[in-house]
Coordinates of C-alpha atoms and ligand atoms in Angstrom, one line a residue:
M5 CA -12.3 -40.0 -58.9
R6 CA -12.4 -43.6 -60.1
S7 CA -12.5 -46.2 -57.3
K8 CA -10.7 -49.5 -57.7
L9 CA -12.4 -52.7 -56.6
V10 CA -10.8 -56.1 -56.6
F11 CA -13.1 -59.2 -56.8
L12 CA -11.8 -62.5 -55.5
P13 CA -14.5 -65.2 -56.2
G14 CA -12.5 -68.0 -54.6
D15 CA -13.8 -71.6 -54.2
G16 CA -16.9 -73.7 -53.8
V17 CA -19.9 -71.4 -53.5
G18 CA -17.5 -68.4 -53.5
P19 CA -17.9 -67.7 -57.3
E20 CA -21.7 -68.2 -57.0
V21 CA -22.2 -65.6 -54.3
A22 CA -19.5 -63.3 -55.8
E23 CA -21.5 -63.3 -59.0
A24 CA -24.6 -62.3 -57.0
A25 CA -22.7 -59.6 -55.3
R26 CA -21.4 -58.3 -58.7
I27 CA -24.9 -58.2 -60.2
V28 CA -26.1 -56.1 -57.3
L29 CA -23.1 -53.9 -57.4
D30 CA -23.5 -53.3 -61.1
A31 CA -27.2 -52.4 -60.6
V32 CA -26.3 -49.9 -58.0
V33 CA -23.4 -48.4 -60.1
N34 CA -25.9 -47.9 -62.9
K35 CA -28.5 -46.3 -60.7
V36 CA -26.2 -44.0 -58.7
G37 CA -23.6 -43.4 -61.5
L38 CA -20.5 -44.4 -59.5
D39 CA -17.1 -44.3 -61.2
L40 CA -15.7 -47.8 -60.5
S41 CA -13.2 -50.2 -62.0
V42 CA -13.8 -53.8 -61.0
E43 CA -11.1 -56.4 -61.7
T44 CA -11.2 -60.1 -60.8
F45 CA -8.1 -62.0 -59.6
A46 CA -7.2 -65.6 -58.6
F47 CA -7.3 -66.4 -54.9
G48 CA -7.6 -69.4 -52.7
G49 CA -7.8 -73.0 -54.0
A50 CA -8.5 -71.6 -57.5
A51 CA -5.2 -69.7 -57.4
I52 CA -3.3 -72.9 -56.2
D53 CA -4.7 -74.5 -59.3
S54 CA -3.8 -71.7 -61.7
H55 CA -0.6 -70.1 -60.0
G56 CA 0.6 -72.8 -57.5
T57 CA -0.1 -70.5 -54.5
P58 CA -3.3 -69.3 -52.8
F59 CA -2.2 -65.6 -52.7
P60 CA -0.3 -64.9 -55.9
D61 CA 1.9 -61.7 -56.1
E62 CA -0.3 -60.1 -58.8
T63 CA -3.4 -60.6 -56.5
R64 CA -1.5 -59.2 -53.6
D65 CA -0.4 -56.1 -55.6
A66 CA -4.0 -55.5 -56.8
C67 CA -5.4 -55.8 -53.3
L68 CA -2.8 -53.4 -51.9
S69 CA -3.6 -50.8 -54.5
A70 CA -7.4 -51.2 -54.3
D71 CA -10.0 -49.1 -52.5
A72 CA -11.9 -52.2 -51.5
I73 CA -11.7 -56.0 -52.0
F74 CA -14.6 -58.4 -52.2
L75 CA -14.0 -62.1 -51.4
G76 CA -16.5 -64.9 -52.0
A77 CA -15.0 -67.8 -49.9
V78 CA -12.0 -70.1 -50.0
G79 CA -11.1 -73.7 -49.2
G80 CA -12.4 -77.1 -49.9
P81 CA -11.5 -80.8 -49.6
K82 CA -9.4 -80.6 -52.8
W83 CA -6.8 -78.4 -51.1
D84 CA -7.0 -79.7 -47.6
N85 CA -3.5 -81.3 -47.9
A86 CA -1.9 -78.6 -50.1
P87 CA 1.5 -77.4 -48.8
I88 CA 0.0 -73.9 -48.4
R89 CA -3.8 -74.2 -47.9
P90 CA -6.3 -71.6 -49.3
E91 CA -7.1 -70.6 -45.7
A92 CA -3.4 -69.6 -45.2
G93 CA -3.7 -67.3 -48.2
L94 CA -6.7 -65.6 -46.6
L95 CA -4.7 -65.1 -43.3
A96 CA -1.8 -63.7 -45.3
M97 CA -4.1 -61.3 -47.1
R98 CA -5.7 -60.0 -43.9
K99 CA -2.2 -59.4 -42.5
A100 CA -1.0 -57.7 -45.7
L101 CA -3.9 -55.4 -45.7
D102 CA -3.6 -54.9 -41.9
V103 CA -7.4 -55.2 -41.5
Y104 CA -7.4 -55.8 -37.8
A105 CA -11.1 -55.2 -37.1
N106 CA -13.6 -57.6 -38.5
L107 CA -17.2 -56.2 -38.2
R108 CA -19.9 -58.9 -38.3
P109 CA -23.4 -57.6 -37.9
I110 CA -26.1 -60.1 -36.9
T111 CA -29.6 -58.8 -37.3
V112 CA -33.0 -60.5 -37.0
F113 CA -34.9 -58.3 -39.3
E114 CA -38.3 -57.0 -38.2
G115 CA -41.1 -59.5 -38.8
M116 CA -38.6 -62.3 -39.7
T117 CA -38.3 -64.1 -36.4
G118 CA -39.9 -67.1 -38.1
L119 CA -36.5 -67.8 -39.8
S120 CA -34.8 -68.2 -36.4
P121 CA -34.4 -71.5 -34.7
L122 CA -35.2 -69.6 -31.4
K123 CA -38.7 -68.9 -30.1
P124 CA -39.9 -65.6 -31.7
E125 CA -39.9 -63.8 -28.3
L126 CA -36.1 -64.5 -28.0
A127 CA -35.2 -63.7 -31.6
E128 CA -37.2 -60.5 -31.7
G129 CA -35.1 -57.4 -31.9
V130 CA -31.7 -59.1 -32.1
D131 CA -29.2 -56.6 -33.5
I132 CA -25.6 -57.4 -32.6
L133 CA -22.4 -56.1 -34.0
I134 CA -19.5 -58.5 -33.4
V135 CA -16.1 -56.8 -33.6
R136 CA -13.6 -59.5 -34.0
E137 CA -9.8 -58.9 -33.7
L138 CA -8.5 -60.2 -37.0
T139 CA -4.7 -60.1 -37.3
G140 CA -3.5 -61.4 -34.0
G141 CA -3.8 -64.2 -31.4
L142 CA -3.6 -67.9 -32.1
Y143 CA -4.1 -67.4 -35.9
F144 CA -0.8 -65.6 -36.2
G145 CA 1.4 -66.9 -33.4
E146 CA 4.3 -69.3 -34.0
R147 CA 3.1 -72.8 -35.0
I148 CA 5.1 -75.9 -34.3
E149 CA 3.7 -79.0 -35.9
G150 CA 5.5 -82.2 -34.9
A151 CA 4.4 -85.8 -35.3
D152 CA 3.6 -86.2 -31.7
T153 CA 3.4 -82.7 -30.3
A154 CA 2.1 -79.5 -31.7
Q155 CA 2.0 -75.9 -30.5
D156 CA 0.1 -72.7 -31.5
K157 CA 1.3 -69.6 -29.7
C158 CA -1.2 -67.0 -28.7
E159 CA 0.2 -63.5 -28.3
Y160 CA -1.4 -60.1 -28.1
S161 CA 0.1 -56.7 -27.4
R162 CA -1.7 -53.9 -25.6
A163 CA -1.6 -51.8 -28.8
E164 CA -3.3 -54.5 -30.8
V165 CA -6.1 -54.7 -28.2
V166 CA -6.5 -51.0 -27.9
R167 CA -6.9 -50.3 -31.6
V168 CA -9.7 -52.9 -32.1
A169 CA -11.4 -51.9 -28.8
R170 CA -11.5 -48.3 -30.1
I171 CA -13.4 -49.5 -33.2
A172 CA -15.9 -51.2 -30.9
F173 CA -16.4 -48.2 -28.6
E174 CA -16.8 -45.9 -31.6
A175 CA -19.4 -48.3 -33.2
A176 CA -21.3 -48.5 -29.9
R177 CA -21.6 -44.7 -29.8
G178 CA -23.5 -44.8 -33.1
R179 CA -25.7 -47.7 -31.9
R180 CA -27.1 -48.5 -28.4
G181 CA -24.1 -47.4 -26.5
K182 CA -23.0 -50.8 -25.0
V183 CA -19.9 -53.0 -25.4
T184 CA -19.6 -56.5 -24.1
S185 CA -16.0 -57.6 -24.2
V186 CA -15.5 -61.3 -24.3
D187 CA -12.4 -63.1 -23.1
K188 CA -11.2 -66.1 -20.9
A189 CA -9.6 -64.0 -18.2
N190 CA -10.1 -66.7 -15.6
V191 CA -7.5 -68.8 -17.4
L192 CA -5.5 -67.0 -20.2
A193 CA -2.8 -64.3 -19.8
T194 CA -3.7 -62.8 -23.1
S195 CA -7.3 -62.4 -21.9
R196 CA -6.1 -60.7 -18.7
L197 CA -4.1 -58.2 -20.8
W198 CA -7.2 -57.9 -23.1
R199 CA -9.5 -57.0 -20.2
N200 CA -7.0 -54.6 -18.7
A201 CA -6.4 -52.8 -22.0
V202 CA -10.2 -52.5 -22.7
N203 CA -10.8 -51.2 -19.2
E204 CA -8.1 -48.6 -19.4
L205 CA -9.3 -47.3 -22.8
H206 CA -12.9 -47.2 -21.5
Q207 CA -11.8 -45.3 -18.4
N208 CA -9.7 -42.8 -20.3
E209 CA -11.9 -42.1 -23.4
Y210 CA -15.2 -43.9 -23.5
Q211 CA -17.0 -43.6 -20.1
D212 CA -20.2 -42.6 -21.9
V213 CA -20.3 -46.2 -23.3
Q214 CA -21.6 -49.0 -21.1
L215 CA -18.9 -51.7 -20.8
E216 CA -19.3 -55.2 -19.5
H217 CA -17.0 -58.2 -19.5
M218 CA -18.1 -61.7 -20.2
L219 CA -16.2 -65.0 -20.2
V220 CA -16.5 -66.7 -23.6
D221 CA -18.1 -69.9 -22.4
A222 CA -20.9 -67.9 -20.7
M223 CA -21.2 -65.7 -23.8
A224 CA -21.8 -68.8 -26.0
M225 CA -24.7 -69.6 -23.7
K226 CA -26.1 -66.1 -23.4
L227 CA -26.2 -65.7 -27.2
I228 CA -28.9 -68.3 -27.2
Q229 CA -30.6 -67.4 -24.0
C230 CA -31.0 -63.6 -24.4
P231 CA -29.4 -62.4 -27.6
S232 CA -31.3 -59.1 -27.7
A233 CA -29.4 -58.0 -24.6
Y234 CA -26.3 -57.4 -26.6
D235 CA -25.2 -54.5 -28.8
V236 CA -21.5 -54.5 -29.7
V237 CA -19.6 -57.7 -28.8
L238 CA -15.8 -57.2 -28.8
T239 CA -13.5 -60.2 -28.8
E240 CA -10.3 -61.7 -29.9
N241 CA -9.7 -63.6 -33.2
L242 CA -10.6 -67.2 -32.4
F243 CA -13.4 -66.5 -30.0
G244 CA -14.9 -64.1 -32.6
D245 CA -14.7 -66.7 -35.3
I246 CA -16.6 -69.2 -33.3
L247 CA -19.1 -66.8 -31.7
S248 CA -20.0 -65.3 -35.1
D249 CA -20.9 -68.6 -36.7
E250 CA -23.1 -69.3 -33.6
A251 CA -24.7 -65.9 -33.7
S252 CA -25.3 -66.0 -37.4
V253 CA -27.8 -68.7 -37.0
L254 CA -30.0 -66.5 -34.8
S255 CA -31.2 -64.8 -37.9
G256 CA -31.9 -68.1 -39.7
S257 CA -28.7 -69.0 -41.7
I258 CA -25.0 -68.3 -41.8
G259 CA -25.7 -67.5 -45.5
L260 CA -27.3 -64.2 -44.4
A261 CA -24.3 -62.8 -42.5
P262 CA -21.9 -60.2 -44.1
S263 CA -18.6 -58.8 -42.8
A264 CA -16.3 -55.9 -43.3
S265 CA -12.6 -56.1 -42.3
L266 CA -11.1 -52.7 -41.7
G267 CA -7.8 -51.1 -40.7
N268 CA -6.8 -47.5 -40.5
G269 CA -8.3 -45.6 -43.4
T270 CA -11.1 -46.5 -45.7
R271 CA -9.8 -49.5 -47.5
G272 CA -11.6 -52.7 -46.5
L273 CA -12.0 -56.4 -47.3
Y274 CA -15.6 -57.5 -47.6
E275 CA -16.7 -61.1 -47.4
P276 CA -19.7 -63.1 -46.2
I277 CA -18.8 -64.9 -43.0
H278 CA -19.6 -68.4 -44.4
G279 CA -17.1 -70.7 -46.1
S280 CA -17.0 -72.4 -49.4
A281 CA -19.9 -74.7 -48.4
P282 CA -18.6 -77.7 -50.5
D283 CA -21.8 -79.6 -49.6
I284 CA -23.9 -77.3 -51.8
A285 CA -21.4 -75.9 -54.2
G286 CA -22.2 -75.8 -57.9
Q287 CA -25.9 -76.4 -57.4
G288 CA -27.2 -72.8 -57.3
K289 CA -28.4 -73.3 -53.7
A290 CA -26.1 -70.8 -51.9
N291 CA -27.8 -68.0 -50.1
P292 CA -26.4 -64.8 -51.7
V293 CA -27.5 -62.4 -49.0
G294 CA -24.3 -62.5 -46.9
A295 CA -22.4 -61.5 -50.0
I296 CA -24.9 -58.9 -51.1
L297 CA -25.0 -57.3 -47.7
S298 CA -21.1 -57.3 -47.7
V299 CA -21.4 -55.1 -50.9
A300 CA -23.6 -52.8 -48.9
M301 CA -20.9 -52.6 -46.2
L302 CA -18.4 -51.9 -48.9
L303 CA -20.4 -49.1 -50.3
R304 CA -20.8 -47.6 -46.8
H305 CA -17.3 -48.0 -45.4
S306 CA -15.0 -47.8 -48.4
L307 CA -17.0 -45.8 -51.0
E308 CA -18.9 -43.4 -48.8
Q309 CA -22.2 -44.3 -50.3
P310 CA -24.5 -44.8 -47.3
E311 CA -27.7 -44.3 -49.3
A312 CA -26.8 -47.0 -51.8
A313 CA -25.9 -49.3 -48.9
Q314 CA -29.3 -48.7 -47.2
A315 CA -31.1 -49.3 -50.5
I316 CA -29.5 -52.7 -50.8
E317 CA -30.3 -53.6 -47.2
Q318 CA -33.9 -52.6 -47.6
A319 CA -34.3 -54.5 -50.9
V320 CA -32.9 -57.7 -49.1
Q321 CA -35.4 -57.3 -46.3
Q322 CA -38.3 -56.7 -48.6
S323 CA -37.4 -59.7 -50.7
I324 CA -37.3 -62.0 -47.8
K325 CA -40.5 -60.6 -46.4
A326 CA -42.2 -61.2 -49.8
G327 CA -41.3 -64.9 -49.3
H328 CA -38.2 -65.1 -51.5
G329 CA -35.1 -67.0 -50.4
T330 CA -32.9 -70.0 -50.8
A331 CA -33.5 -73.4 -49.1
D332 CA -31.5 -72.5 -46.0
I333 CA -34.2 -69.9 -45.2
K334 CA -37.1 -72.1 -46.2
G335 CA -37.4 -70.6 -49.7
S336 CA -37.5 -72.2 -53.1
D337 CA -35.3 -69.8 -55.1
S338 CA -32.0 -70.5 -56.7
T339 CA -29.1 -68.2 -55.9
R340 CA -29.8 -66.3 -59.2
Q341 CA -33.6 -66.1 -58.8
F342 CA -33.2 -64.7 -55.3
T343 CA -30.5 -62.2 -56.5
D344 CA -32.7 -61.0 -59.4
H345 CA -35.6 -60.5 -57.1
I346 CA -33.5 -58.4 -54.7
V347 CA -32.2 -56.3 -57.7
G348 CA -35.8 -55.8 -58.9
L349 CA -36.6 -54.1 -55.5
L350 CA -33.8 -51.6 -55.7
P351 CA -35.1 -48.0 -56.0
D352 CA -34.5 -46.1 -59.3
Ligands
NAD444 P1 -19.1 -73.4 -44.4 O1 -19.5 -72.0 -43.8 O2 -18.6 -73.4 -45.7 O3 -20.5 -74.3 -44.3 C1 -21.1 -74.6 -43.1 C2 -22.6 -75.0 -43.3 O4 -23.3 -73.8 -43.7 C3 -22.7 -76.0 -44.5 O5 -23.8 -76.8 -44.2 C4 -23.1 -75.1 -45.7 O6 -23.9 -75.7 -46.7 C5 -23.9 -73.9 -45.0 N1 -23.7 -72.7 -45.8 C6 -22.5 -72.0 -45.8 N2 -22.7 -70.9 -46.6 C7 -24.0 -71.0 -47.1 C8 -24.8 -70.1 -48.0 N3 -24.3 -69.0 -48.5 N4 -26.0 -70.5 -48.2 C9 -26.6 -71.6 -47.6 N5 -25.9 -72.4 -46.8 C10 -24.6 -72.1 -46.5 O7 -18.1 -74.1 -43.3 P2 -17.3 -75.4 -43.5 O8 -18.1 -76.5 -44.2 O9 -16.8 -75.7 -42.1 O10 -16.0 -75.0 -44.3 C11 -15.9 -75.3 -45.7 C12 -14.6 -74.7 -46.2 O11 -14.7 -73.3 -46.2 C13 -13.4 -75.1 -45.4 O12 -12.3 -75.3 -46.3 C14 -13.1 -73.8 -44.6 O13 -11.8 -73.7 -44.2 C15 -13.6 -72.8 -45.5 N6 -14.0 -71.5 -44.9 C16 -13.7 -70.4 -45.6 C17 -14.1 -69.1 -45.1 C18 -13.8 -67.9 -45.9 O14 -13.4 -68.0 -47.0 N7 -13.9 -66.7 -45.3 C19 -14.9 -69.1 -44.0 C20 -15.2 -70.3 -43.3 C21 -14.8 -71.5 -43.8
IPM445 C1 -13.8 -67.0 -41.3 C2 -13.1 -68.3 -41.6 C3 -11.6 -68.1 -41.6 C4 -11.2 -67.7 -40.1 C5 -10.8 -69.3 -42.0 C6 -11.2 -69.8 -43.3 C7 -9.3 -69.0 -42.0 O1 -13.5 -69.3 -40.7 O2 -13.5 -66.0 -42.0 O3 -14.6 -66.9 -40.4 O4 -11.1 -68.6 -39.2 O5 -11.1 -66.5 -39.9
MN446 MN1 -15.2 -68.7 -39.5

């Protein structure tokens, strides 16, 4: 059966890394013989320019009827004062798709500790899966924006915590069997509910998984001090946003980090975790690996093609090991040169 993919290049480096993702996807489709339709739609700042809104109805309809959606990145100074910002379009899309679990794997590949800003002995063996709650919390609470006071409401229900915690526990079972749940339960009511709901689910269904709780400020420190001690890190929306940018640098660059946003079922939204990087946009400098590894996640989670996913992951590692890369990982390739090298390493 034909699978339907929607591509949303977006803004800044978004179209550059989306092009790289598309080149790799096309190469895999040719080799494996997948039956795919891929259509591109306007989204983000680009859609504000063309349609007057960041998440046009036709884009929304296409996403809702797709098997998987790939997004480059959105935002940029041009739209920072738009009545509806590109970022608001992204939140609306995550909500419309109900992709409540955002998986952000952070791996220091074997033999590549040299790319990390940490000492090699600290970077060695880092393999963390951040499971970030994506459709609740401060991002989606009532917002009041006055001239002199402002308010962002943070709300979580037990059911919202349980469904994302379940994804974390299930993921841990297929990995090293440990979940670190991160909150601010010494201050926040939502965090106390979070901790309670995670404990209850663990007690009832996942006693085989090791569970620990960590306050978010301490976690920020531990990620630098002993990152290899962590397996699955489960946390709420805002903490996950911040901790994942921090953790991404352990492997050398935010440009390397992919993500998958999943709900119930196999449909997913796939995007590198970085933004539109206006400082390097349009110069062929963007690292395409976060986007390319997001395609691997798409193949694994939404298209049931684990072998193709693995082939991409191996090609990326081999390419970096062979000294290829963009400037952010001390290489001298352009986005396109790096991408072509990775494609050249895909098996027949
Ligand atoms: P950013 O992630 O765009 O950039 C942070 C730093 O990382 C910059 O120095 C940038 O050059 C570098 N960087 C990012 N991606 C890179 C890549 N692929 N290769 C090499 N270097 C890379 O974060 P920012 O500058 O804070 O945000 C810029 C815009 O992007 C804002 O409008 C923000 O809202 C938006 N944003 C969008 C997303 C998304 O679409 N998912 C995510 C984060 C930020
Ligand atoms: C991310 C981004 C988004 C977020 C922004 C652009 C809304 O930073 O995907 O990490 O905060 O979720
Ligand atoms: Mn972010």
